[in-house]
Coordinates of C-alpha atoms and ligand atoms in Angstrom, one line a residue:
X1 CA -26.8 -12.3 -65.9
X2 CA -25.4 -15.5 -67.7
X3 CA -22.9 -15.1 -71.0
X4 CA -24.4 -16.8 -73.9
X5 CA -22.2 -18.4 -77.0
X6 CA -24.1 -19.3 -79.6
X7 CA -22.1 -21.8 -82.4
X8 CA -23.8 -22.1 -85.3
X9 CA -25.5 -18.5 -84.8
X10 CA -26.8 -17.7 -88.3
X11 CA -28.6 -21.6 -88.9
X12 CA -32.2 -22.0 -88.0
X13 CA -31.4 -23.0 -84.6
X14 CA -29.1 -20.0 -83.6
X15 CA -32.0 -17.6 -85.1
X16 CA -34.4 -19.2 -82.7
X17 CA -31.8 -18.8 -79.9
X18 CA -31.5 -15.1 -80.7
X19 CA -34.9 -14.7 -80.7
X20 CA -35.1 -16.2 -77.2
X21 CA -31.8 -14.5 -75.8
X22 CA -33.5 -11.1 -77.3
X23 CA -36.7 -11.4 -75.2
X24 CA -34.9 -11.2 -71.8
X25 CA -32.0 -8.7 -72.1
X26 CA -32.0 -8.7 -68.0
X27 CA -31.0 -12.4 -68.3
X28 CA -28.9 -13.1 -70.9
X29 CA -25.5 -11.8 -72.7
X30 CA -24.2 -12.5 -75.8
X31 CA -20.9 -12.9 -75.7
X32 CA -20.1 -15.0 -79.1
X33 CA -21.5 -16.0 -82.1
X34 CA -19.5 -18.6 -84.4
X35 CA -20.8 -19.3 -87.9
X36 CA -19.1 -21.4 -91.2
X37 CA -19.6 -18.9 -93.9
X38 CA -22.7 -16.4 -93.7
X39 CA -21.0 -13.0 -93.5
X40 CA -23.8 -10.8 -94.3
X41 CA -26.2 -12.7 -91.1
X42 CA -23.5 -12.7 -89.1
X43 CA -22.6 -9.0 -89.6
X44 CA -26.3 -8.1 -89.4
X45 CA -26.6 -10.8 -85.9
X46 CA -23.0 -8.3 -84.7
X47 CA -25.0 -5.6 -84.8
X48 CA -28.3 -6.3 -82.9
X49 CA -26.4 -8.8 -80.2
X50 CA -23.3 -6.3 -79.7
X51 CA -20.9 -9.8 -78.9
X52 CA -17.7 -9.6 -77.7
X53 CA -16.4 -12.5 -80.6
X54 CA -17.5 -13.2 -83.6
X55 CA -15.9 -16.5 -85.0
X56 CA -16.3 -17.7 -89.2
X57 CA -15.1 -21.4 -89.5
X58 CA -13.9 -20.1 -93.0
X59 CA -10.8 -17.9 -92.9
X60 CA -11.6 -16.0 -95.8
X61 CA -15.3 -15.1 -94.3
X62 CA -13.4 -13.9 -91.4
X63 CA -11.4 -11.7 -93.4
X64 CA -14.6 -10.4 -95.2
X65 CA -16.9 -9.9 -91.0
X66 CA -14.0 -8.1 -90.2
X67 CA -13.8 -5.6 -93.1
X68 CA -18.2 -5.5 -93.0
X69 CA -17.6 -4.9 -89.2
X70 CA -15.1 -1.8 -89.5
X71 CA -17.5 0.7 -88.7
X72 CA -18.6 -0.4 -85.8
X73 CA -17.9 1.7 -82.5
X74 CA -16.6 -1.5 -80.6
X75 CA -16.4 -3.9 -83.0
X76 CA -16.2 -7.9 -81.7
X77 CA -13.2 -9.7 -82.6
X78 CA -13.4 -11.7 -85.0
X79 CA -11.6 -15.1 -84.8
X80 CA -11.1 -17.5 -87.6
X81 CA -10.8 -21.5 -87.9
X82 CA -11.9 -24.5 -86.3
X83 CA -9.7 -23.5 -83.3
X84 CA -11.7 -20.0 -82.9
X85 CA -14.6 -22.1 -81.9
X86 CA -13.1 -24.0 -79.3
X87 CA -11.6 -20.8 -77.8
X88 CA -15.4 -19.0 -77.5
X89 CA -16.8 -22.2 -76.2
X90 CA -14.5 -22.1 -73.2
X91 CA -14.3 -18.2 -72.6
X92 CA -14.4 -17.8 -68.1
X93 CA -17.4 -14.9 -69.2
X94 CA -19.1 -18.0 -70.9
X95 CA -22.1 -19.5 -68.7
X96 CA -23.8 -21.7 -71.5
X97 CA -22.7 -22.7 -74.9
X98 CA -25.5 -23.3 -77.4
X99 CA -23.9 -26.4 -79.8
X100 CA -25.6 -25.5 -83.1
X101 CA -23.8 -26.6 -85.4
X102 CA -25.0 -28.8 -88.1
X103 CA -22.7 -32.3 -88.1
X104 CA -20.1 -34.2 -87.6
X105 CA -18.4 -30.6 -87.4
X106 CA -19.7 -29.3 -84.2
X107 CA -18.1 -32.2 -82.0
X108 CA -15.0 -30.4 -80.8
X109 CA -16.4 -27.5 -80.1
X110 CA -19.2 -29.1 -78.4
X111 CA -16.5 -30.8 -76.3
X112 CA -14.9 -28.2 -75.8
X113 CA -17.7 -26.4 -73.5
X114 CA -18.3 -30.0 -72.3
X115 CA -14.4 -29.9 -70.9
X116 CA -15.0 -26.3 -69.6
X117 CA -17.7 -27.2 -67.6
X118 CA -20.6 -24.9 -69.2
X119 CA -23.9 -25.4 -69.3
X120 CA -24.0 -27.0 -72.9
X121 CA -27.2 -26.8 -74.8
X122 CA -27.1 -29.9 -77.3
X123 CA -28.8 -29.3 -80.3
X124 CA -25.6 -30.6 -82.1
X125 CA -27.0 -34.0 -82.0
X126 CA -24.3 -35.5 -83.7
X127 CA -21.6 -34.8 -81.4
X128 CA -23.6 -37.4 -79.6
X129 CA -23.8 -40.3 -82.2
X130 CA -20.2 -40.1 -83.0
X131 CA -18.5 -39.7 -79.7
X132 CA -21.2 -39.9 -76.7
X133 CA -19.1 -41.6 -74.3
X134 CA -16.3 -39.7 -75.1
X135 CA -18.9 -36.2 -74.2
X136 CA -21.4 -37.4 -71.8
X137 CA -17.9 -38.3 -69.9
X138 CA -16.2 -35.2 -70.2
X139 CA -19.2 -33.7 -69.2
X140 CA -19.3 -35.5 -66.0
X141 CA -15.8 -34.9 -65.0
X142 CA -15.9 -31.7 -65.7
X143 CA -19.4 -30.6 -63.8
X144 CA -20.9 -28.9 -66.6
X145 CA -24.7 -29.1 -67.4
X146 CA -25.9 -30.9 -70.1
X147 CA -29.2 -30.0 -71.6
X148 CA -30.8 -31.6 -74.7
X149 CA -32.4 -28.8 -77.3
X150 CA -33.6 -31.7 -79.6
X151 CA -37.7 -31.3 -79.6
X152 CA -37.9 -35.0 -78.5
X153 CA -35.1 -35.2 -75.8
X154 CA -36.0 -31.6 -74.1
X155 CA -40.0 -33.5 -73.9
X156 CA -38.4 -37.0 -72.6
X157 CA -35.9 -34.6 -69.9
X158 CA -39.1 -32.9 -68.8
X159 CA -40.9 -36.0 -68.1
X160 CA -38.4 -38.3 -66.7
X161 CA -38.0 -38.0 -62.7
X162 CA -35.6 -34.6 -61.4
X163 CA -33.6 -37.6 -60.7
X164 CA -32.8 -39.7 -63.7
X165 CA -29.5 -39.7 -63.6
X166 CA -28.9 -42.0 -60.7
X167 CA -30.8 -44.5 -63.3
X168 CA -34.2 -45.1 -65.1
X169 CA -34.8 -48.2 -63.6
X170 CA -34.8 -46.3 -60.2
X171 CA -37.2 -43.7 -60.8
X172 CA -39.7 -46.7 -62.2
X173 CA -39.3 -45.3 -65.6
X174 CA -40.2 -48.7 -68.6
X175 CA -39.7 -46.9 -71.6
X176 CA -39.6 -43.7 -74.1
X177 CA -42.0 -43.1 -76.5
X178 CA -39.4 -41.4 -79.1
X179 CA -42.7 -39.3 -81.4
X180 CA -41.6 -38.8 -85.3
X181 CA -43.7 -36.5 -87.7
X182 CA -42.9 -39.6 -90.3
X183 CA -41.6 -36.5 -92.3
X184 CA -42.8 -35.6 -96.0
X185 CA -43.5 -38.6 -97.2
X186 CA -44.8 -40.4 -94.3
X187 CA -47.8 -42.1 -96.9
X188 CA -45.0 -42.5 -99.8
X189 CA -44.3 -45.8 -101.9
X190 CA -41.3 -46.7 -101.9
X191 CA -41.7 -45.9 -105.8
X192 CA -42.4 -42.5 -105.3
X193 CA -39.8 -42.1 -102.5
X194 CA -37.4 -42.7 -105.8
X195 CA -38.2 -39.5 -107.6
X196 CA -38.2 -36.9 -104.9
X197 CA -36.1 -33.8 -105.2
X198 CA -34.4 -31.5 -102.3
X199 CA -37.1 -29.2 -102.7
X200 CA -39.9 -31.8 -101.7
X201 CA -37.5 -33.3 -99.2
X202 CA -36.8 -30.3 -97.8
X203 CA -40.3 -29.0 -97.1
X204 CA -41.3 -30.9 -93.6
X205 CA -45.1 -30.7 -93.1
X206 CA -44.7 -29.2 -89.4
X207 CA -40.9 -28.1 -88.6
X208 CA -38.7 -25.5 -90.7
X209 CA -34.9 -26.5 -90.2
X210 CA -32.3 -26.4 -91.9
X211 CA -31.5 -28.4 -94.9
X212 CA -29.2 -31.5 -93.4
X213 CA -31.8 -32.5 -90.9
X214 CA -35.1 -31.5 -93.2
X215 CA -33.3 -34.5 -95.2
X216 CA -32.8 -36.8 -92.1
X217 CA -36.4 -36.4 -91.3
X218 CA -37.6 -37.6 -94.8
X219 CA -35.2 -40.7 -94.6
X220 CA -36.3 -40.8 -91.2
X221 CA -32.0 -40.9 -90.2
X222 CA -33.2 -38.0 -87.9
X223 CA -34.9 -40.8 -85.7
X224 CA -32.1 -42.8 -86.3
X225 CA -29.8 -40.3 -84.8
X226 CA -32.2 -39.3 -82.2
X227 CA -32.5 -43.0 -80.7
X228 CA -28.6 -43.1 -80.2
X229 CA -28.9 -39.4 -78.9
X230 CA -31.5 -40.7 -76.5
X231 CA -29.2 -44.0 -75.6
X232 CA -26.0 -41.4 -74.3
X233 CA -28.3 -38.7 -72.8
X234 CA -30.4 -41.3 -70.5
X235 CA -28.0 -44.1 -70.8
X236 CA -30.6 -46.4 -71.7
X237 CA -30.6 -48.5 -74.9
X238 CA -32.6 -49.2 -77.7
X239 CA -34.5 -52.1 -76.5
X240 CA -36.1 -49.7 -74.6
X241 CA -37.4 -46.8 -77.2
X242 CA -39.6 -47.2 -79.1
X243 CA -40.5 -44.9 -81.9
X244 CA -44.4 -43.6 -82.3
X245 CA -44.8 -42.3 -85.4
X246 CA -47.3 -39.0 -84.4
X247 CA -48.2 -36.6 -87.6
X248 CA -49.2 -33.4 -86.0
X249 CA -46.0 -33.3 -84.1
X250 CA -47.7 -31.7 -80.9
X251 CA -46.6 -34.3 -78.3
X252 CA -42.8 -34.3 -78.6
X253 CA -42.1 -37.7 -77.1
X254 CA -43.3 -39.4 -73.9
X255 CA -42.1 -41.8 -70.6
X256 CA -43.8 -44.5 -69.7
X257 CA -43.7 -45.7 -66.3
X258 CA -43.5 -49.4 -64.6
X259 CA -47.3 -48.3 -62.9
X260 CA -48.9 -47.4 -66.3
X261 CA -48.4 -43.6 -66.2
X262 CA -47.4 -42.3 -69.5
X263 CA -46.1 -38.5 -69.1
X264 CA -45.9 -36.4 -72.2
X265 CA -44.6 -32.8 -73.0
X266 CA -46.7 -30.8 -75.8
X267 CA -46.6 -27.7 -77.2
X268 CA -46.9 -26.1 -80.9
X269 CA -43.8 -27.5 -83.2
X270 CA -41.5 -24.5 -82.7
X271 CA -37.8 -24.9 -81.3
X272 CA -37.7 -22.2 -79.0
X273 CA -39.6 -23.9 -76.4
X274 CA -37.1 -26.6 -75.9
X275 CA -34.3 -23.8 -76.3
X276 CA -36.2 -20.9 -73.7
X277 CA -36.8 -24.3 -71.5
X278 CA -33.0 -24.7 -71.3
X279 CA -31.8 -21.6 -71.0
X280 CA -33.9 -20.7 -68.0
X281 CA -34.0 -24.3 -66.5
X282 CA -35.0 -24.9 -63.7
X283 CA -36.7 -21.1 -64.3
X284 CA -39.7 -21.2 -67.0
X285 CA -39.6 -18.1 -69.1
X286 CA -41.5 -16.5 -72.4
X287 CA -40.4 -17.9 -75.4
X288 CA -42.7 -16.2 -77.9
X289 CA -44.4 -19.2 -78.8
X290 CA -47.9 -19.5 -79.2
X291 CA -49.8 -21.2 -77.0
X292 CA -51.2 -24.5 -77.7
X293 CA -54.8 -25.0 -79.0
X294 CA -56.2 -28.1 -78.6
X295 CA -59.4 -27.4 -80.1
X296 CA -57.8 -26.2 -83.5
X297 CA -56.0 -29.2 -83.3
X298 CA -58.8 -31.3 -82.4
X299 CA -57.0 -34.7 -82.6
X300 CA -53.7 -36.6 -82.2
X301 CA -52.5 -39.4 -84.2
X302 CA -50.4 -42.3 -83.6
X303 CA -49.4 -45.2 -85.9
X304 CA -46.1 -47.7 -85.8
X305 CA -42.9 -47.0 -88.1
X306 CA -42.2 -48.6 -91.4
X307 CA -38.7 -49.1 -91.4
X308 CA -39.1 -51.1 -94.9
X309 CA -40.0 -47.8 -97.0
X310 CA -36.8 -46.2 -94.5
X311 CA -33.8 -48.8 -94.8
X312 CA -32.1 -45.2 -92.6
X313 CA -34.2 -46.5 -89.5
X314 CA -33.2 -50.2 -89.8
X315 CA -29.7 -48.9 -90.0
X316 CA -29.7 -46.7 -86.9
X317 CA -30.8 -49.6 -84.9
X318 CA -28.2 -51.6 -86.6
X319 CA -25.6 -49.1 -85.7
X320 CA -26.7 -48.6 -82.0
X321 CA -26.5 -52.5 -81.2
X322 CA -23.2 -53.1 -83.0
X323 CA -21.8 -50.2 -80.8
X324 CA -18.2 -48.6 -81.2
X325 CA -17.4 -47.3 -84.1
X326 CA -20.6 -48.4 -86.3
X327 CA -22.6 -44.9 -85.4
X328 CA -19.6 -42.6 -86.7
X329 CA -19.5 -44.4 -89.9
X330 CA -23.2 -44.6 -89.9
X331 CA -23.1 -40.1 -89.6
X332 CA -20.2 -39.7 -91.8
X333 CA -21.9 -41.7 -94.7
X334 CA -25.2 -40.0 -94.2
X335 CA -23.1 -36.4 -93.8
X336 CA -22.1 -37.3 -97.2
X337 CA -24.8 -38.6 -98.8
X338 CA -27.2 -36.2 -97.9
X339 CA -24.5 -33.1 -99.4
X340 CA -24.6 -35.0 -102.5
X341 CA -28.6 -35.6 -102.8
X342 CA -28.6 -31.9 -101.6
X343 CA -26.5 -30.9 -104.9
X344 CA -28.7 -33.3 -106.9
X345 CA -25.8 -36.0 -107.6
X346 CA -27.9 -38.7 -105.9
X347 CA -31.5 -39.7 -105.7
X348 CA -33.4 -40.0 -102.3
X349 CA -33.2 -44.0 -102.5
X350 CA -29.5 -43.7 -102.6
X351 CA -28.7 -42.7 -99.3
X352 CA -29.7 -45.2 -97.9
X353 CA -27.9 -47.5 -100.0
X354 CA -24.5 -45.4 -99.7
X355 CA -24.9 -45.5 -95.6
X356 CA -25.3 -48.9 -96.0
X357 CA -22.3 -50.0 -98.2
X358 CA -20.2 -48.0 -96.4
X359 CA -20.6 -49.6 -93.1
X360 CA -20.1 -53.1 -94.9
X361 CA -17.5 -51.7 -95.8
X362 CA -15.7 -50.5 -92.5
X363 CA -17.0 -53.0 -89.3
X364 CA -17.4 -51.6 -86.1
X365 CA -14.4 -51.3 -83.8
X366 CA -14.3 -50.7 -80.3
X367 CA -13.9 -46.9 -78.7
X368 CA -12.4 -46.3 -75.5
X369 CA -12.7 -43.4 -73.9
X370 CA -9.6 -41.8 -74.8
X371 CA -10.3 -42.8 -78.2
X372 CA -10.9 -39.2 -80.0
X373 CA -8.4 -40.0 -82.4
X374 CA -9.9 -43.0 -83.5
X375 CA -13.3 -41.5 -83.5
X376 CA -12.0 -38.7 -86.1
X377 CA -10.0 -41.4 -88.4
X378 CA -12.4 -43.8 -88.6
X379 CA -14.7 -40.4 -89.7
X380 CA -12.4 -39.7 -92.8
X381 CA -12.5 -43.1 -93.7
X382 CA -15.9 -43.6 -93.4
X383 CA -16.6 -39.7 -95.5
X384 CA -13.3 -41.3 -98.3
X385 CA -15.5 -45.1 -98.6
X386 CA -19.0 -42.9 -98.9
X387 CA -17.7 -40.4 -101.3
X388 CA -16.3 -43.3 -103.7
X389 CA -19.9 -45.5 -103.3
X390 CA -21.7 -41.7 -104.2
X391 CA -19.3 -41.4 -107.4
X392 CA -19.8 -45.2 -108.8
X393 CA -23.6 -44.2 -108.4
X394 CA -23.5 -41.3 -110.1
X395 CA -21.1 -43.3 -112.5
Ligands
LIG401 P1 -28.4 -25.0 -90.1 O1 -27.8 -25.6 -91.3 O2 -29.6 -24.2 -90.3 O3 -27.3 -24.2 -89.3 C1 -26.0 -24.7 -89.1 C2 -25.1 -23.7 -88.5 O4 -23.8 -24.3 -88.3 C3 -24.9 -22.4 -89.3 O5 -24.7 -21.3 -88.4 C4 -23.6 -22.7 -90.1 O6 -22.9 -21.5 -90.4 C5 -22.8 -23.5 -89.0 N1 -21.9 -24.5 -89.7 C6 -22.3 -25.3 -90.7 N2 -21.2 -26.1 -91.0 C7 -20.2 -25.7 -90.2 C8 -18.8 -26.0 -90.1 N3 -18.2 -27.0 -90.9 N4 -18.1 -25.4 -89.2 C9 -18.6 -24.5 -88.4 N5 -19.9 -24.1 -88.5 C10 -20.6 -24.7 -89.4 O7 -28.7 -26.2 -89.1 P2 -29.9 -26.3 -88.0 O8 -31.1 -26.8 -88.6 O9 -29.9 -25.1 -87.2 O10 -29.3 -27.5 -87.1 C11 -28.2 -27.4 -86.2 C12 -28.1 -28.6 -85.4 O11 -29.3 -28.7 -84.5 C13 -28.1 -29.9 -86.1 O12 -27.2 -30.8 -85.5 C14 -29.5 -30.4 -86.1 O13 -29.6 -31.8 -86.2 C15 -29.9 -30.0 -84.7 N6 -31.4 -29.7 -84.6 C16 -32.0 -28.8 -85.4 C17 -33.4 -28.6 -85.2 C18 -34.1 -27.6 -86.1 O14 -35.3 -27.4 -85.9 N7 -33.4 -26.9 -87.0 C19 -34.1 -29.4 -84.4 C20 -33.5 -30.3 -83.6 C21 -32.1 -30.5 -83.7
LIG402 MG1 -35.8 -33.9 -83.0

């Protein structure tokens, strides 16, 4: 029986986490949820999950579980604050922490379970982009487990050799195949990409997500994030991903290998296979998905990406090769940007622009490993410099 916290419990990963957890009641315990602000999921996930901790990121939401809670036979505790989610993540009746948290936000917490030595289920890919060397180290000195719950990087880990991490050259592995819907406007002009709202960006033809990354899929920064992701989780660099833009979202990303094999991982577009893969890996278990049907689908598509209709995707690559600190500025001015398209203070062609003045703006410096610090600094700086660019363009 393995204790389950679940960060980020009432977003559209921690549902799907639920849902899997749920299915196999000999197998898993819930032992926290954490969540920023939704008191009335959270109260109604208390109920059906029975966890020992409940954490809200927002004190006053806390205030307001704990009064929703009070008739409850055994009510969790409910803990408040940043520092409530680092305390779950490390609990000794802990086995594996799911990171879902959307941003920049989840990193300590994700490090936190990192330093405890869970089994950490990623989803929180941008604990990665900002401070990978920082977590895929503390993961390694600490012996926990980490497993990627990104679509793309649970496929690439199930192809790549048991292994991988003694190197990708050594298992003869030449390349990813990194697969991208392309997102809603995959066919767009870059004229029409100017007048979309959050509604259309927010509607993705195969995936429902939440908001932040529904955005990051139409600028195509989801790829972005996902090739550094891919660069810390395989320790491989970009010279050797390469992005296949693949509408129907059915293959989820593939590895080519030095004698021509090219192994994929398919399945419907529906995030609790990667998540019911992790939990029970190396074990396979139901994950109430459908199963595939390749004659309803009939084909697959493939076609290159056009990074000139998505500056976001020429930026990525830009921040991967400079290195250091160019990714967390990269994330912080996207974090930004994306809130302030989201509340309709931007258009869709500014975020790009806003990520990209910001990092002119602040040059990459080197990170060392005991560079946290500097990480979450050069974070502020980068959300103060994007927040002044998004107010002269509203201006
Ligand atoms: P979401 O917005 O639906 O949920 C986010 C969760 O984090 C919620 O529970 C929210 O309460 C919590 N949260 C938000 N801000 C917080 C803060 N400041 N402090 C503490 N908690 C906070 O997001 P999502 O779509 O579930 O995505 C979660 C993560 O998983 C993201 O990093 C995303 O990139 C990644 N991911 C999501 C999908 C998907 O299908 N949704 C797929 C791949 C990767
Ligand atoms: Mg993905």
């Amino acid at each position: 029986m393995k204790g389950i916290a679940v960060l980020g419990s009432t977003g559209s990963i921690g549902v799907s986490t639920l849902d899997v957890v749920m299915r196999h009641p000999d197998r898993f315990r819930v032992v926290a949820l954490t969540a920023n602000r939704n008191v009335a999921r959270m109260a109604e996930q208390c109920r059906l999950t029975r966890p020992s901790y409940a954490v809200m990121a927002d004190a006053g939401a806390a205030a307001a579980l704990r009064d929703e809670l009070s008739d409850m036979p055994a009510p969790p505790e409910v803990l408040a604050g940043h520092e409530g989610l680092n305390v779950v993540a490390a609990l000794p009746d802990v086995d594996y922490v799911m990171a879902a948290i959307v941003g920049a936000a989840g990193l300590m917490s994700s490090l936190a379970a990192a330093r405890a030595g869970k089994r950490l289920l990623l989803a929180n890919k941008e604990a990665l982009v900002v401070a990978g060397a920082i977590l895929m180290r503390a993961a390694a000195d600490n012996g926990a487990t980490l497993l990627p719950i990104d679509s793309e990087h649970n496929a690439i880990f199930q192809c790549l050799p048991p292994d991988h991490a003694a190197g990708l050259a050594r298992g003869g592995v030449e390349r990813i195949l990194l697969t991208a819907s392309g997102g809603p406007f995959r066919q767009a002009t870059a004229e029409a990409l100017s007048a979309v709202t959050p509604e259309q960006a927010c509607a993705h033809p195969n995936w429902s997500m939440g908001r932040k990354i529904s955005v990051d899929s139409a600028t195509m920064m989801n790829k972005g994030l996902e090739i550094i992701e891919a660069c810390w989780l395989f320790d491989t660099t970009p010279e050797r991903i390469q992005v296949v833009v693949h509408p129907q979202s059915v293959i989820h990303s593939m590895v080519q290998y030095a004698d021509g094999s090219v192994l994929a991982q398919l399945g419907n577009p529906d995030m609790r296979t990667p998540i019911a893969h992790a939990l029970a890996w190396p074990d396979r278990i139901s994950a109430g998905v459908e199963p595939l049907n390749l004659f309803e689908i009939a084909r697959l598509d493939f076609e290159p990406p056009a990074p000139e209709r998505f500056p976001c995707l020429r930026l990525a690559y830009r921040a991967a090769s400079e290195g250091g600190t160019a990714p967390v500025v990269m994330n912080a001015a996207n974090e930004v940007a994306v809130a302030s398209f989201l509340d309709r203070r931007i258009a869709f062609n500014d975020i790009g622009s806003i990520v990209e003045r910001t990092m002119d703006a602040l040059p990459a410096e080197s990170v060392d490993l005991s560079g946290l610090e500097h990480v979450l600094d050069v974070d502020r700086r980068a959300r103060a410099i994007a927040e002044q660019t998004t107010a002269a363009a509203v201006a």
